[in-house]
Amino acid sequence: MTGYRSVVGWDADPVVAATPARPKLADHLTADVCVIGLGGSGLAAVGEVVRRGLSVVGVDAGRVAAGAAGRNGGFLLGGPAVAVHQAGVGWGLESALALYRETLDEISRLQELLGPEVIRRVGSIRLAGLPGEPRDEDEAADRLRESADCDEQYRMLTEHGIAVERYVGPLGSGLYLPDDAAMNPARRALGLAEIYGATARLYESSPVTRIGPGQVSTAGGSVSAGLVIVAVDGRLDVLLPELAGRVRTARLQMLATAPVAPGLLACPVYGRWGYEYAQQDSSGRVFVGGGRDRFLEQEWTIDTEPTAQVQHWIEQLAGRFVAGPVEVTHRWAASVGYTPDARPLVTEVRPGVVACGGYNGTGNLVGPIAARAAVALGIDGVRPASYFAT
Ligand SMILES: Cc1cc2nc3c(=O)[nH]c(=O)nc-3n(C[C@H](O)[C@H](O)[C@H](O)COP(=O)(O)OP(=O)(O)OC[C@H]3O[C@@H](n4cnc5c(N)ncnc54)[C@H](O)[C@@H]3O)c2cc1C
């Protein structure tokens, strides 16, 4: 049941709203590398190609960060999609820890590039359960299990020198991760596009219709390039059908509220096993998402419009995070990619075409790391680290 049109709360930010559109691709261009998708990952690939002194053309179907990269929760959380103490079981602990350290470095890199106003290193809170008293016995029992899991995560991170503290406060109890950060995701992507756009040629509103050997085509133009990087998370299996089965598209949904008392959420907060999340900006607006596991089957879709059922769920969540009523101003959704073992993909799909994606709902930091690995694979033939599926 579709109930709303996506209107993205982050886009109300004055800097985002005032950013002019980039041109459509309307020529035949030649470059060393063509990057398809200008979200956080594609822009990292563009930046890496620029750093190497090579020429690059980037194209996006919509504007910069038209997809999940401009529509997400804005959480910059260290670690893989699966908490490191659990990822360690399937991927090998060293591999999971190595990715954890890479993601923390990525936050520092982003903060250096964009400044502390865009990348706010305020930490994050992982709650056991949700704010407020449990609503029933099942919720109380689940909270106890999650509390034990927080203990296990605390033990594992402390043992391996990753900063973590116990959190007990007005929201409940859990962990505080001081090295994590928050952002308006659209600000991040537009900021990177401005930096790299001084050297790279970046085009918007140019959906790629064909990816051939050394050639990328859109309705209005084309790019000849020795290497093509496809940096698309959700709908990667639509653009590159040969990846069906290796990555599957799901929809995630969010909403934004009118301002409530500023400072209720001093940092990004996520609870109930990370399924529910909220952050508050300096004006007091709250950005809330979640519910995917409650509506699992219907959310396996390439549709990107919000639904009444999930939005209703998130709206009552918003009330729990702020302990009071909220007025919803924006509702939206976007596509992300999931992989069978939660390892992101970095893989050569066709000769000269390398794809990255499948970040399992947390690609803000892993995406750029994967995108740089995709460039290294495509240019140097360097095999991606073991925390990627190849
Ligand atoms: C509601 C929601 C909340 C989330 N919360 C978080 C969070 O708090 N923290 C976190 O780390 N992750 C979060 N994620 C996941 C995260 O947003 C994504 O993993 C990440 O943004 C992926 O970025 P990307 O650049 O790889 O891909 P995308 O953002 O998917 O970008 C791909 C780009 O490719 C373009 N494109 C697609 N097809 C074509 C084509 N044919 N031609 C040209 N261009 C094309 C799209 O327009 C898009 O701009 C969330 C996702 C959602 C949807």
GROMACS .gro file of N, CA, C and O in nm, residues 80 101 105 114 142 154 168 196 208 229 270 277 293 325 343 371:
model
   64
   80PRO      N    1   3.127  -0.272   1.055
   80PRO     CA    2   3.047  -0.330   0.948
   80PRO      C    3   2.898  -0.320   0.980
   80PRO      O    4   2.861  -0.282   1.092
  101ARG      N    5   3.821  -0.034   1.184
  101ARG     CA    6   3.923   0.074   1.193
  101ARG      C    7   3.919   0.161   1.067
  101ARG      O    8   3.935   0.282   1.073
  105ASP      N    9   3.860   0.571   1.040
  105ASP     CA   10   3.949   0.659   0.962
  105ASP      C   11   3.869   0.738   0.859
  105ASP      O   12   3.900   0.852   0.827
  114LEU      N   13   3.538   1.817   0.489
  114LEU     CA   14   3.414   1.894   0.490
  114LEU      C   15   3.397   1.983   0.612
  114LEU      O   16   3.308   2.068   0.614
  142ASP      N   17   1.303  -0.900   2.520
  142ASP     CA   18   1.395  -0.867   2.410
  142ASP      C   19   1.499  -0.766   2.460
  142ASP      O   20   1.618  -0.774   2.424
  154TYR      N   21   3.060  -0.445   2.430
  154TYR     CA   22   3.148  -0.363   2.515
  154TYR      C   23   3.279  -0.439   2.541
  154TYR      O   24   3.388  -0.385   2.527
  168VAL      N   25   2.396   0.517   3.046
  168VAL     CA   26   2.273   0.509   3.125
  168VAL      C   27   2.223   0.653   3.134
  168VAL      O   28   2.297   0.742   3.178
  196TYR      N   29   3.536   1.793  -0.565
  196TYR     CA   30   3.590   1.715  -0.678
  196TYR      C   31   3.547   1.771  -0.813
  196TYR      O   32   3.614   1.749  -0.915
  208VAL      N   33   2.200   0.637  -1.701
  208VAL     CA   34   2.278   0.551  -1.792
  208VAL      C   35   2.186   0.444  -1.847
  208VAL      O   36   2.114   0.376  -1.771
  229ILE      N   37   3.330   0.246  -1.329
  229ILE     CA   38   3.297   0.207  -1.191
  229ILE      C   39   3.147   0.230  -1.172
  229ILE      O   40   3.099   0.342  -1.192
  270TYR      N   41   2.036   0.474   1.822
  270TYR     CA   42   1.967   0.362   1.757
  270TYR      C   43   1.938   0.256   1.861
  270TYR      O   44   2.015   0.239   1.957
  277TYR      N   45   1.607   0.414   1.456
  277TYR     CA   46   1.712   0.513   1.475
  277TYR      C   47   1.657   0.655   1.463
  277TYR      O   48   1.559   0.678   1.394
  293ASP      N   49   1.245  -0.458   0.967
  293ASP     CA   50   1.223  -0.598   1.002
  293ASP      C   51   1.075  -0.628   1.029
  293ASP      O   52   1.031  -0.742   1.019
  325PRO      N   53   0.455   1.414   2.171
  325PRO     CA   54   0.396   1.414   2.037
  325PRO      C   55   0.488   1.480   1.934
  325PRO      O   56   0.569   1.566   1.970
  343ARG      N   57   2.857  -0.905   0.359
  343ARG     CA   58   2.981  -0.843   0.309
  343ARG      C   59   2.947  -0.762   0.184
  343ARG      O   60   2.883  -0.813   0.092
  371ALA      N   61   3.434   0.189  -0.267
  371ALA     CA   62   3.453   0.257  -0.396
  371ALA      C   63   3.601   0.274  -0.426
  371ALA      O   64   3.645   0.257  -0.541
   0.00000   0.00000   0.00000
